[in-house]
Coordinates of C-alpha atoms in Angstrom, one line a residue:
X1 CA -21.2 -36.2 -15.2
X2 CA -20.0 -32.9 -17.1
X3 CA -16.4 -34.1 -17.2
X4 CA -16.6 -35.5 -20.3
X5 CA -17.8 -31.9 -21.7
X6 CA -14.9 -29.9 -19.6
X7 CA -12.3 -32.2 -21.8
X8 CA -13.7 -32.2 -25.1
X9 CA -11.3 -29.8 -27.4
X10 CA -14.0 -29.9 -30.3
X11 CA -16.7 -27.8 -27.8
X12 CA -16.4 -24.1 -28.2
X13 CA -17.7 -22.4 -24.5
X14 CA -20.4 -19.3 -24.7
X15 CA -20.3 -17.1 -21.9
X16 CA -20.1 -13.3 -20.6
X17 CA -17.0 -12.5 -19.2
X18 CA -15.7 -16.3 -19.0
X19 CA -12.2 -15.5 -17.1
X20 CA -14.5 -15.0 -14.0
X21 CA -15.9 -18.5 -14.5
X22 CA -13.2 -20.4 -15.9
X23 CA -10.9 -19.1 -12.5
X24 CA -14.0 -20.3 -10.4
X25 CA -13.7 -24.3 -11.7
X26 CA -10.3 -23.9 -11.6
X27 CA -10.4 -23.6 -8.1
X28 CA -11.9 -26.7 -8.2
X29 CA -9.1 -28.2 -10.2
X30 CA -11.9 -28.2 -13.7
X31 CA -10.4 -26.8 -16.8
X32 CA -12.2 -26.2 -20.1
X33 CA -10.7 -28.0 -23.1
X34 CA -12.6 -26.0 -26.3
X35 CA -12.7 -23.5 -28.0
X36 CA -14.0 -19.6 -26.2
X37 CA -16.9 -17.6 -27.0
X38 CA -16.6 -14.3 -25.1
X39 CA -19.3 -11.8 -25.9
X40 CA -18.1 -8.9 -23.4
X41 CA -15.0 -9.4 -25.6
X42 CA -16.8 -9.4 -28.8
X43 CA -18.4 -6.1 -27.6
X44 CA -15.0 -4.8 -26.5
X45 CA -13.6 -5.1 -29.9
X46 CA -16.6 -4.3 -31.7
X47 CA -17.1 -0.7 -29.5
X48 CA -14.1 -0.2 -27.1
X49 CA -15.6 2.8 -25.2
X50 CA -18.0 2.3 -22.8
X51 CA -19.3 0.3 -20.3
X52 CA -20.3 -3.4 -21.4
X53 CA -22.2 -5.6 -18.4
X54 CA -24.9 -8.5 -19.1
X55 CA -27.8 -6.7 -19.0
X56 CA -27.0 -3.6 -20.6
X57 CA -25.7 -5.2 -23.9
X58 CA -29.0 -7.2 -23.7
X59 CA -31.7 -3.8 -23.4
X60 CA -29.1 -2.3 -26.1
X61 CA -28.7 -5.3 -28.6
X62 CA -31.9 -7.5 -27.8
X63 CA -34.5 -4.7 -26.5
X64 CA -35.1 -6.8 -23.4
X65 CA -34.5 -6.4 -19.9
X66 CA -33.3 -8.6 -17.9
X67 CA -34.3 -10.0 -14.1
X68 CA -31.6 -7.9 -12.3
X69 CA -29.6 -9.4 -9.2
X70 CA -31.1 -6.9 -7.1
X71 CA -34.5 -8.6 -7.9
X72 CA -33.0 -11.5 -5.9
X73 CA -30.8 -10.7 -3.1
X74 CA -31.3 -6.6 -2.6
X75 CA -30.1 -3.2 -3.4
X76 CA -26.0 -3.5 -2.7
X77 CA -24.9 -2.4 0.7
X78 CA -25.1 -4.1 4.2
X79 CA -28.2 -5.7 3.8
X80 CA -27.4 -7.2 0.8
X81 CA -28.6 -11.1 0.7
X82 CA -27.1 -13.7 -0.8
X83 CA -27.7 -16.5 -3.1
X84 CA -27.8 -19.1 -0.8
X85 CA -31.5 -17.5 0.7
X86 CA -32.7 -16.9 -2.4
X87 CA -35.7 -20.5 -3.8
X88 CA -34.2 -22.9 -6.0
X89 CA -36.8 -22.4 -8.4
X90 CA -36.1 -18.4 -9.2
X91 CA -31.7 -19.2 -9.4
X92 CA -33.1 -21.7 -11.8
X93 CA -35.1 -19.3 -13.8
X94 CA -32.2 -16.4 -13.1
X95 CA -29.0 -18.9 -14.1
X96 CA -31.5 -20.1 -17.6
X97 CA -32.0 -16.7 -18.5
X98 CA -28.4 -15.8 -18.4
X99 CA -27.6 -18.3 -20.9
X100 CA -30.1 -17.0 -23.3
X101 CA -29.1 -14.1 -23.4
X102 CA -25.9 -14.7 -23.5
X103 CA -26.3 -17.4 -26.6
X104 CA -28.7 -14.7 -28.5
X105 CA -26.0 -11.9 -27.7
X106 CA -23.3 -14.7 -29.6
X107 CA -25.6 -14.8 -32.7
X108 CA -25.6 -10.8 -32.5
X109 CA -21.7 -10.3 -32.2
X110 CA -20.9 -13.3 -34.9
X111 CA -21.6 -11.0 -37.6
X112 CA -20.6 -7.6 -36.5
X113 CA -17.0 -9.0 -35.9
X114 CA -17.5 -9.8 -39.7
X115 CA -18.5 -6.5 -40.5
X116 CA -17.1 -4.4 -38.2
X117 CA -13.6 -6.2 -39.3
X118 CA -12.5 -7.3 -35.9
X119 CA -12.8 -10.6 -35.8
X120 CA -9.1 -11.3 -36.4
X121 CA -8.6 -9.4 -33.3
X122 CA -11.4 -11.1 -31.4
X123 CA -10.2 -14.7 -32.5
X124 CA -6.4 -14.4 -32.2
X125 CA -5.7 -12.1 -29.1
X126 CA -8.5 -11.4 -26.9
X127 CA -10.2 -14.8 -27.0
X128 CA -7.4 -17.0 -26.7
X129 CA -5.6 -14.8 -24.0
X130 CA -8.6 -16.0 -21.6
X131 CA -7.5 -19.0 -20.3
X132 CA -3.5 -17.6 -20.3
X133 CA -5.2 -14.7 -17.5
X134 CA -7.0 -17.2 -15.8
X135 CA -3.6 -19.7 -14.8
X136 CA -2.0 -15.7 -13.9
X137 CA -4.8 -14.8 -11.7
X138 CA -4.7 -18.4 -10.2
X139 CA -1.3 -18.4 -9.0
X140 CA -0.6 -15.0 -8.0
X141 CA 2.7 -14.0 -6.3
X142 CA 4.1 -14.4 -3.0
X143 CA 4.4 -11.1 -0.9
X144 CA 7.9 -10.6 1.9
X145 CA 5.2 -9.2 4.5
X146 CA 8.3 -8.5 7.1
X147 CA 9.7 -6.3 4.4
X148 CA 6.4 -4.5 4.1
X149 CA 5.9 -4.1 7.9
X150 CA 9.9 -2.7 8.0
X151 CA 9.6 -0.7 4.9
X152 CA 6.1 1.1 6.5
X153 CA 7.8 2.1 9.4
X154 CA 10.6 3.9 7.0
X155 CA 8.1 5.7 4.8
X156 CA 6.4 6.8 8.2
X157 CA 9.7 8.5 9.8
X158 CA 10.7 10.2 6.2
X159 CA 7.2 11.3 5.8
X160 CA 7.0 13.2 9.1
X161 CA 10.7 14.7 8.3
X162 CA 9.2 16.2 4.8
X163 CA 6.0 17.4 7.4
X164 CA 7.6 19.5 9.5
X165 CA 9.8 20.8 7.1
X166 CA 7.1 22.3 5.4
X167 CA 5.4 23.4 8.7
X168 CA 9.1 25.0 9.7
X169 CA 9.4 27.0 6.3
X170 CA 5.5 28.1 6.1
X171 CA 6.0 29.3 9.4
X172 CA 2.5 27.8 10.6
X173 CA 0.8 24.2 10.9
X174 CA -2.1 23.0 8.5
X175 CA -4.1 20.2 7.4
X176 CA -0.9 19.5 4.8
X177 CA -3.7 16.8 3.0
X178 CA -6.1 19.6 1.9
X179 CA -5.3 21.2 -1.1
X180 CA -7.2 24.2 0.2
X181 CA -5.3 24.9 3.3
X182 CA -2.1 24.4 0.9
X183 CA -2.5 26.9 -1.4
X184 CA -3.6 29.4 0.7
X185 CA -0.1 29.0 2.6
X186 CA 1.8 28.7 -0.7
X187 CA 0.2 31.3 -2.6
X188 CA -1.4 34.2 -0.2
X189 CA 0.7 34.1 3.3
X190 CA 4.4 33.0 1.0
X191 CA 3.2 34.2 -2.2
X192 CA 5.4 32.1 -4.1
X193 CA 3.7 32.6 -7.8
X194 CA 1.7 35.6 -8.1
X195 CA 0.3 34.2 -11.6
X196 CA -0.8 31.2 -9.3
X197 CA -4.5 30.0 -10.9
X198 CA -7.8 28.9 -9.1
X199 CA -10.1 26.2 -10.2
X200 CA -13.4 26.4 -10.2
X201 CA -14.2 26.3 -6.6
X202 CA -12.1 29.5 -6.1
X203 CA -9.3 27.1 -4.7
X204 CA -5.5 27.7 -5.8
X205 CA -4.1 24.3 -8.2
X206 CA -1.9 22.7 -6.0
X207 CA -1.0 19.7 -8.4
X208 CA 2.1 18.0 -9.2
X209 CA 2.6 19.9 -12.2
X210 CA 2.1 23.6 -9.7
X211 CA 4.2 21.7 -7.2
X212 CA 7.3 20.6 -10.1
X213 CA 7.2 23.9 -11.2
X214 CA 7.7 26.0 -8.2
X215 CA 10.6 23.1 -7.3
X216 CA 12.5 23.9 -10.3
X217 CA 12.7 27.5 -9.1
X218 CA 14.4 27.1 -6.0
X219 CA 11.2 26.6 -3.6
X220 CA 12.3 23.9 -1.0
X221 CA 9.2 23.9 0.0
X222 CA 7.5 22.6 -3.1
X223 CA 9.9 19.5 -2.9
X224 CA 9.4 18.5 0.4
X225 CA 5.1 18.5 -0.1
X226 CA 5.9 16.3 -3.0
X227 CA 7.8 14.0 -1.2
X228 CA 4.9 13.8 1.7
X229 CA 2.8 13.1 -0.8
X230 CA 4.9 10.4 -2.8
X231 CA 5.9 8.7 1.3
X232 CA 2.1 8.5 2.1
X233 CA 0.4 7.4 -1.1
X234 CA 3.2 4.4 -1.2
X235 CA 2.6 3.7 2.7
X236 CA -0.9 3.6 2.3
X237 CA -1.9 2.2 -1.4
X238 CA 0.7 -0.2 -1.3
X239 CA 2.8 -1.3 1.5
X240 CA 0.2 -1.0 4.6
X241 CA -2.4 -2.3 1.8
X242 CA -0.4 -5.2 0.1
X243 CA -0.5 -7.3 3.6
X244 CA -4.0 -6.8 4.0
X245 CA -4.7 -8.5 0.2
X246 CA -3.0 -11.9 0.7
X247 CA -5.2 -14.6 -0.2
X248 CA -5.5 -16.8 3.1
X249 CA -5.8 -20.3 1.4
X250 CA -2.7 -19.9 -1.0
X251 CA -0.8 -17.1 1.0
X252 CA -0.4 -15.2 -1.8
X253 CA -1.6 -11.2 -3.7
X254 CA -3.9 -12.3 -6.6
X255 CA -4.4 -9.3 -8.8
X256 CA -7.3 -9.4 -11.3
X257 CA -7.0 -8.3 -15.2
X258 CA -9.9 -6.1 -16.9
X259 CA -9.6 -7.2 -20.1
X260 CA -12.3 -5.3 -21.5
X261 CA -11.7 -1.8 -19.9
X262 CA -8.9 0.4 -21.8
X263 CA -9.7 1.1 -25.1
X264 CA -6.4 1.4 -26.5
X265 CA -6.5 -2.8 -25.9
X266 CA -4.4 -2.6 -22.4
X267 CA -5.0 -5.2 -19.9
X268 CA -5.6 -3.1 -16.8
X269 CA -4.3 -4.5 -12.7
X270 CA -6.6 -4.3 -10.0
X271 CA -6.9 -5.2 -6.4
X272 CA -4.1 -4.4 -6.5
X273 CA -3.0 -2.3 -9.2
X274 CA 0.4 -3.6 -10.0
X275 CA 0.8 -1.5 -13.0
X276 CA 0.8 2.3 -11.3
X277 CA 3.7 0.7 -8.4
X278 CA 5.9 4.1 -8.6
X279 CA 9.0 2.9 -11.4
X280 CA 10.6 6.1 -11.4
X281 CA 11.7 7.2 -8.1
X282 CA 13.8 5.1 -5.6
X283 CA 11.0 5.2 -2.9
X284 CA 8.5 3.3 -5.4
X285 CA 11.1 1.0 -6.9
X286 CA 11.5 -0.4 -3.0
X287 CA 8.1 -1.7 -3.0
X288 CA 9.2 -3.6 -5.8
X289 CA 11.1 -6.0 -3.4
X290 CA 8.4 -7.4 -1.5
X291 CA 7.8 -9.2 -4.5
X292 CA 9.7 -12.6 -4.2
X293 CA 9.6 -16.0 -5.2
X294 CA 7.1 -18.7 -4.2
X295 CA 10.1 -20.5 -2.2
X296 CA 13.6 -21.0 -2.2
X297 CA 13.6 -23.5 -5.2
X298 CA 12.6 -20.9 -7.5
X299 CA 13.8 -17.2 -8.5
X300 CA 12.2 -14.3 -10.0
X301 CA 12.2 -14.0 -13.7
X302 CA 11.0 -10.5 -15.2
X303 CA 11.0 -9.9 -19.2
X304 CA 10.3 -6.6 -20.9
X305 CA 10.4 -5.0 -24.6
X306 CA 12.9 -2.4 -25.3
X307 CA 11.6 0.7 -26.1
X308 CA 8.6 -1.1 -28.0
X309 CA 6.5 2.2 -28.8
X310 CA 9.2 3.5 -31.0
X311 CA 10.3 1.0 -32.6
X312 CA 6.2 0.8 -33.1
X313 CA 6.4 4.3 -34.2
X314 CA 9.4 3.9 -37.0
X315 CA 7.8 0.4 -38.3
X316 CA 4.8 2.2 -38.5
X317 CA 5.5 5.5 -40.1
X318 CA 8.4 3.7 -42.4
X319 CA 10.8 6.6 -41.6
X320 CA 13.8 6.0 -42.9
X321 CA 16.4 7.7 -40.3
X322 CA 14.3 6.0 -37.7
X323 CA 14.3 2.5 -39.1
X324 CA 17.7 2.8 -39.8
X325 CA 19.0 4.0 -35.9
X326 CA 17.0 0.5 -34.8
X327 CA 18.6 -1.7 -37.2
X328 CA 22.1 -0.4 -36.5
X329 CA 21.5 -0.6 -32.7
X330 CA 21.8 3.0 -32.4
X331 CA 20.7 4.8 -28.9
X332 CA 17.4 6.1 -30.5
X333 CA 17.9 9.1 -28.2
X334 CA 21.3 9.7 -29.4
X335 CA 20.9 8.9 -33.1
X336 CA 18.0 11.2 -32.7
X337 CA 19.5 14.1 -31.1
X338 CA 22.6 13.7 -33.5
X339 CA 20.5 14.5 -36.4
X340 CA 18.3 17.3 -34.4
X341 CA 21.7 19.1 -33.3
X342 CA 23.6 18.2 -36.9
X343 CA 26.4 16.9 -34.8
X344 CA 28.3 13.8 -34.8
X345 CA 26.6 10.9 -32.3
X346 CA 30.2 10.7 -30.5
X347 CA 29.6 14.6 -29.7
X348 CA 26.0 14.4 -28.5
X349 CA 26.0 15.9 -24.6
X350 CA 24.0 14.3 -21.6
X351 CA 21.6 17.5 -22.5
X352 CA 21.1 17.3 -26.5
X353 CA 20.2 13.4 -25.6
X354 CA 17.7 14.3 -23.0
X355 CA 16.0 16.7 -25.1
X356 CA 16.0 14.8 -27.9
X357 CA 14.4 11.8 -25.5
X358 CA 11.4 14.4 -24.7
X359 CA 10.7 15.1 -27.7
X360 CA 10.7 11.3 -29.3
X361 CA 8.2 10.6 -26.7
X362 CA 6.1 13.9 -26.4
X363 CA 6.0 14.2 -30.5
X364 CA 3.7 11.3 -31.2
X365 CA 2.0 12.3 -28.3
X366 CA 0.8 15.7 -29.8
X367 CA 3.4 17.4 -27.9
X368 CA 3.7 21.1 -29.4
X369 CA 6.6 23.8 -28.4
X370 CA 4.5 25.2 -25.7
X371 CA 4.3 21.9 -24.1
X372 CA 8.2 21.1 -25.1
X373 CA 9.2 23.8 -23.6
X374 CA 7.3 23.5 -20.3
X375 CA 8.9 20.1 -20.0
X376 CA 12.5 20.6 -20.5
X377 CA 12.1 24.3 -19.0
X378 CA 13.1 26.1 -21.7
X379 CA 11.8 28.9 -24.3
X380 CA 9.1 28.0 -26.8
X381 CA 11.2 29.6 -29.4
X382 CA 14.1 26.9 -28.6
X383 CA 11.6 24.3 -28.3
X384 CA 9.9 25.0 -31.6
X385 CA 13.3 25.1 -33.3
X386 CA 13.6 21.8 -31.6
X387 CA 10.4 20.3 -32.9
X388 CA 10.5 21.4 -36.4
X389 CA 14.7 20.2 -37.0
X390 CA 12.9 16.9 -35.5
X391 CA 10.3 17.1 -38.4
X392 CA 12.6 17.7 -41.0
X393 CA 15.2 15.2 -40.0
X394 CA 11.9 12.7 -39.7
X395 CA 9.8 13.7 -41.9
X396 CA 8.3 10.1 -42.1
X397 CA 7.1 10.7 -38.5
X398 CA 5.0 13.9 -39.4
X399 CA 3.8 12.3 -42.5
X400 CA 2.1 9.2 -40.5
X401 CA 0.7 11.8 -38.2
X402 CA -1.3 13.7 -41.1
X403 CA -1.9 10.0 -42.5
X404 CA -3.6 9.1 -39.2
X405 CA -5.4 12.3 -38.7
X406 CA -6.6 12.3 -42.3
X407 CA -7.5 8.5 -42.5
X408 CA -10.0 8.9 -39.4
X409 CA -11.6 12.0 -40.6
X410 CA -12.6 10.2 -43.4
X411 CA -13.6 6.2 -41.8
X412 CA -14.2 7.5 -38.6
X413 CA -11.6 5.1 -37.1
X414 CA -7.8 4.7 -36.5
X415 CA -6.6 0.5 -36.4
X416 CA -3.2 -0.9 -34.9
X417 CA -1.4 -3.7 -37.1
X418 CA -3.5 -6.7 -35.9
X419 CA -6.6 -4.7 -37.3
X420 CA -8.1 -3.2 -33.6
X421 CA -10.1 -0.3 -33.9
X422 CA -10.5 2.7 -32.3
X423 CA -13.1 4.7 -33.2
X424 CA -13.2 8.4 -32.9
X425 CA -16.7 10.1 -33.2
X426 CA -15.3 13.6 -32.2
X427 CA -13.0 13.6 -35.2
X428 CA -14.4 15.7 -37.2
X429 CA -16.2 18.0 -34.6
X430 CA -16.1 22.5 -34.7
X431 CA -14.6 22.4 -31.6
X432 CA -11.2 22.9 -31.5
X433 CA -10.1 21.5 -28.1
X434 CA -13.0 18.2 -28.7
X435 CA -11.2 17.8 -32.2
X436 CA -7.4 18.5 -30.7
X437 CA -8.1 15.7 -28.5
X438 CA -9.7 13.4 -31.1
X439 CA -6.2 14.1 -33.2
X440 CA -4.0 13.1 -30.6
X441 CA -5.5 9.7 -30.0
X442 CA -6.0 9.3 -34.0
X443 CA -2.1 9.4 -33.7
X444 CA -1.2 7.5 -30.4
X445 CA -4.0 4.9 -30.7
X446 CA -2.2 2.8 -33.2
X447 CA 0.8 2.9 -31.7
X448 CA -0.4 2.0 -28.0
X449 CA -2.6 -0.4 -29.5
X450 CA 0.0 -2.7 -31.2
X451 CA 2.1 -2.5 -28.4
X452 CA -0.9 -4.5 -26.4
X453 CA -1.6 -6.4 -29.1
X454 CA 2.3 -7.6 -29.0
X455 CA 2.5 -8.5 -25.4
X456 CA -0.7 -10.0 -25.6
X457 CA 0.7 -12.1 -28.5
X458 CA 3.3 -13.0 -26.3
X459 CA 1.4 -13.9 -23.5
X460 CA 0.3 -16.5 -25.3
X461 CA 2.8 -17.7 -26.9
X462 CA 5.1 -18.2 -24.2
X463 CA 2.2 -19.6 -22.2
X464 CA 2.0 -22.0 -25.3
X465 CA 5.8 -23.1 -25.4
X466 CA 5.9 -23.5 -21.4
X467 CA 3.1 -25.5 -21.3
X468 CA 4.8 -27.6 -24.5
X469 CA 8.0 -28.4 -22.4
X470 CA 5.9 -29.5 -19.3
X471 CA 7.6 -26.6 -17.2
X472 CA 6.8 -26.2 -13.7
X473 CA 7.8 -22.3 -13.7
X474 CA 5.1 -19.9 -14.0
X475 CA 4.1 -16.9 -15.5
X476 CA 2.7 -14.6 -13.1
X477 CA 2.5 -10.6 -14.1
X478 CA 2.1 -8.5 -16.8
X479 CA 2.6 -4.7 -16.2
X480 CA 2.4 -3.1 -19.5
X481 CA 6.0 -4.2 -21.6
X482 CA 6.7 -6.2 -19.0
X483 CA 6.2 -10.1 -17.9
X484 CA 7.1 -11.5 -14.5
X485 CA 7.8 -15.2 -13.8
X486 CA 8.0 -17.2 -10.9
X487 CA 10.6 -19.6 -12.5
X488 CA 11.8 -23.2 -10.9
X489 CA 16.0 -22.8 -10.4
X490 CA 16.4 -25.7 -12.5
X491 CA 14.4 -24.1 -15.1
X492 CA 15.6 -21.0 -16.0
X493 CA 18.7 -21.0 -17.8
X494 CA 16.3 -23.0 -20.2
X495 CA 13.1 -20.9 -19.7
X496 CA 14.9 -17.0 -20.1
X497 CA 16.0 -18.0 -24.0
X498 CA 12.6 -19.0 -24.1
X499 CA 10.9 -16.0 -23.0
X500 CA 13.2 -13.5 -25.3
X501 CA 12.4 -15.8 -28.6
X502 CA 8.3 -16.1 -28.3
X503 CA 8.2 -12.2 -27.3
X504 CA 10.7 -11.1 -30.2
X505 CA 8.7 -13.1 -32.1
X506 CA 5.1 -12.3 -31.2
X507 CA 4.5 -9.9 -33.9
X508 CA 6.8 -9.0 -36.4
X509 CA 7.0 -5.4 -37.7
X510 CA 6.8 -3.8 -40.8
X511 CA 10.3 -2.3 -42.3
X512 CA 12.1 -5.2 -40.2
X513 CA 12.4 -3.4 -37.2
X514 CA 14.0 -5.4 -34.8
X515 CA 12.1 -6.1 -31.8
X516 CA 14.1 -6.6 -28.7
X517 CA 13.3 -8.0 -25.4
X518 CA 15.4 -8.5 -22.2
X519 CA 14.8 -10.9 -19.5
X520 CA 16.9 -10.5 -16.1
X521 CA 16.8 -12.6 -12.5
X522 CA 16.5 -12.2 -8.8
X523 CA 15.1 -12.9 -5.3
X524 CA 12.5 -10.0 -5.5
X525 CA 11.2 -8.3 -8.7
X526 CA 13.1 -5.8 -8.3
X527 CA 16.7 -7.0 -8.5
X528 CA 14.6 -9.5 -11.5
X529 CA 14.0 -6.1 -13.3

């Protein structure tokens, strides 16, 4: 009898956190026709930080408290109840109040979008990305669990290799997992740093950072605990836990998109989190393979932006040099460290470009010469001689970062180009660190920010023209730049063309710089990347 309802495009549907209930009537084969309504989005966009759940928008916005869950089925734990036990009469009353609230919450946000000036935001990229997340989450992807079992059982052997070889050079056998037992074997029996620092809890730092820095000066040892701990995180986070997340009705790894959680405006993976699979290493990339296509009709299709932040940051800032490297199709990093080193590009070395690299992507960052030179392990008088032929050959790029810094002391906010905000409270506070910190995201917030915006954008538009051409292909993914698509054989020389067009055209950037997307294909997502 609500069929009717479900189809008609002129309703526009009210509701807290609707991805959650639009998947569950999916799942029934329902979809919703209208028009979206999503006050934890309206919240989201209105006040990023912080946490944004039912009842305590409703004691912060209305001044009421709601009957919590726990009031019905119990405290959460093992003896928990469930819905099902609880009278018909007090779901009733429960399911009624819910939709109150979440009307009179509506009426709330309507006019703080208005005067908070996000409802362009709200309208065009959060709401309408709802029902695009909800076909993702719906289809998931299809996991090679042989691959996993194989791959587990690879990790295992390299990971006891890198064990005793720390065992064999400390000269004794500890718990190699406690950071406590570590550092009193690296640091007082092999004295490897006598500067070495303690936390707190009068325990040695024994981080990644401690470890990469006692690698780079020779230590063996410092590169085989990182590699134990790289082998057993991937074993265990991923490929021993990857198998034990497929769905067993569709056979396939559903991961679930917090819309509402980062406040830069980045969709955020969980259960699993896709988005921290190691990229970098070759030991993470390989987890990238279990990843395949539904069946042998269709292929792996996986489309990312190239180098979107910078081309964010020259669009952005207007800088002239910059702008012009992107429209010649210059290597950023060589046109960059052409102009840093006052050499011709032709004679830029593997070194000036790597440098140069660092410092595009640590500048806008905050990056100073003490952290420059850290980085590329070099002096902070080189790295400050660095930094400031950077500012001089850019000047447009320190001028947006006073601009930033300067236009949220004084409105108390920082906004990317589609107008979301980010407000920074500690902007204009005595302390120097709170303040530093507040700086840095005044500067990296916009950029970050439009760069979700963009693939949000393009989200839906390619959602949009797929849907247009009746394609059976699917979009599945989204980790960050990048958009993964479980794509029908027959489709794809027609879909990839497709793809580049709606993301290159998602959002256009000031200054015309180009925006460039690339979209390759393969029987696992890795090969497809």
């Amino acid at each position: 009898r609500f069929e009717p309802l479900f189809k008609d495009k002129k309703k526009t549907w009210i509701g807290q956190n609707t991805k959650y209930d639009l998947l569950l009537l999916k799942w029934y084969g329902i979809e919703l026709a209208g028009d979206l309504f999503d006050t934890m989005l309206a919240h989201y966009v209105i006040e990023p930080d912080g946490k944004r759940s039912m009842d305590l928008l409703s004691e912060k916005f209305l001044g009421y408290e709601p009957v919590s869950i726990e009031e019905l089925i119990g405290k959460k734990g093992k003896n928990q109840g469930n819905m099902r036990d609880v009278e018909l009469e007090k779901i009733r009353d429960y399911a009624a109040e819910d939709a109150d609230i979440t009307l009179q919450l509506k009426q709330v946000f309507a006019p703080l979008l208005k005067s908070r000036e996000v409802e362009k935001i709200f309208r065009d990229v959060e709401n309408p990305l709802v029902k695009v997340l909800v076909d993702m989450e719906y289809e998931g992807i299809k996991i090679d669990v042989d691959f996993l079992k194989e791959y587990s059982k690879e990790l295992e052997k390299e990971a006891k290799k890198a064990e005793e070889s720390v065992y064999k050079q400390a000269g004794v056998r500890f718990n190699l997992a406690s950071p406590k037992q570590l550092g009193e074997v690296l640091f007082d029996k092999l004295k490897l740093d006598s500067s070495a620092r303690k936390t707190k809890t009068g325990q040695y730092q024994t981080g990644e950072d401690v470890l990469l820095k006692l690698a780079a000066r020779g230590h063996v040892i410092a590169d085989d605990i990182l590699a134990f701990r790289e082998l057993t995180k991937l074993k265990s986070t991923y490929v021993d836990a990857l198998p034990q997340l497929i769905n067993s009705k569709t056979g396939r790894v559903h991961t679930t998109y917090g819309q509402a959680v980062a406040v830069t405006g980045r969709l955020q993976s969980n259960n699993p989190n896709l988005q921290n699979i190691p990229v970098r290493t070759d030991r993470g990339k390989e987890v990238r393979k279990a990843f395949i296509p539904r069946d042998g009709k269709h292929v792996l299709l996986s489309a990312d932006y190239s180098q979107i932040e910078l081309r964010i940051v020259a669009a952005i800032s207007g800088d002239k040099n910059m702008c012009k490297a992107f429209k010649d199709g210059t290597d950023i990093h060589t046109a960059t460290a052409a102009r840093v080193y006052n050499v011709e590009e032709k004679d830029v070395t593997k070194e000036m470009r790597y440098k140069a690299k660092s410092v595009n992507f640590g500048i806008i960052y905050g990056q100073g010469a003490f952290g420059l030179a850290d980085n590329l392990g070099i002096t902070r008088t080189e790295a400050k001689e660095i930094i400031d032929n950077y500012k001089t050959q850019f000047p447009g790029i320190q001028k947006y970062m006073d601009d930033m810094i300067n236009y949220a002391r004084e409105h108390g906010y920082v906004e990317t180009l589609m107008g979301r905000k980010r407000w920074l409270r500690d902007i204009n506070s005595a302390n120097f660190t709170v303040r530093g910190f507040a700086e840095r995201n005044a500067i990296n917030s916009p950029i970050q920010g439009t760069a979700a915006d963009m693939i949000k954008l393009a989200m839906q538009k390619v959602h949009a023209a797929m849907r247009k051409e009746n394609m059976q292909s699917k979009m599945l993914l989204q980790v960050h730049d990048e958009l993964v698509f479980d794509a029908l054989k027959s489709e794809a020389k027609e879909l990839k063309p497709l793809i580049i067009e709606c993301m290159q055209s998602a959002m256009p950037l000031p200054h015309k710089v180009p925006v460039i997307a690339e979209c390759g294909e393969g029987k696992n997502w890795l090969e497809a990347h």
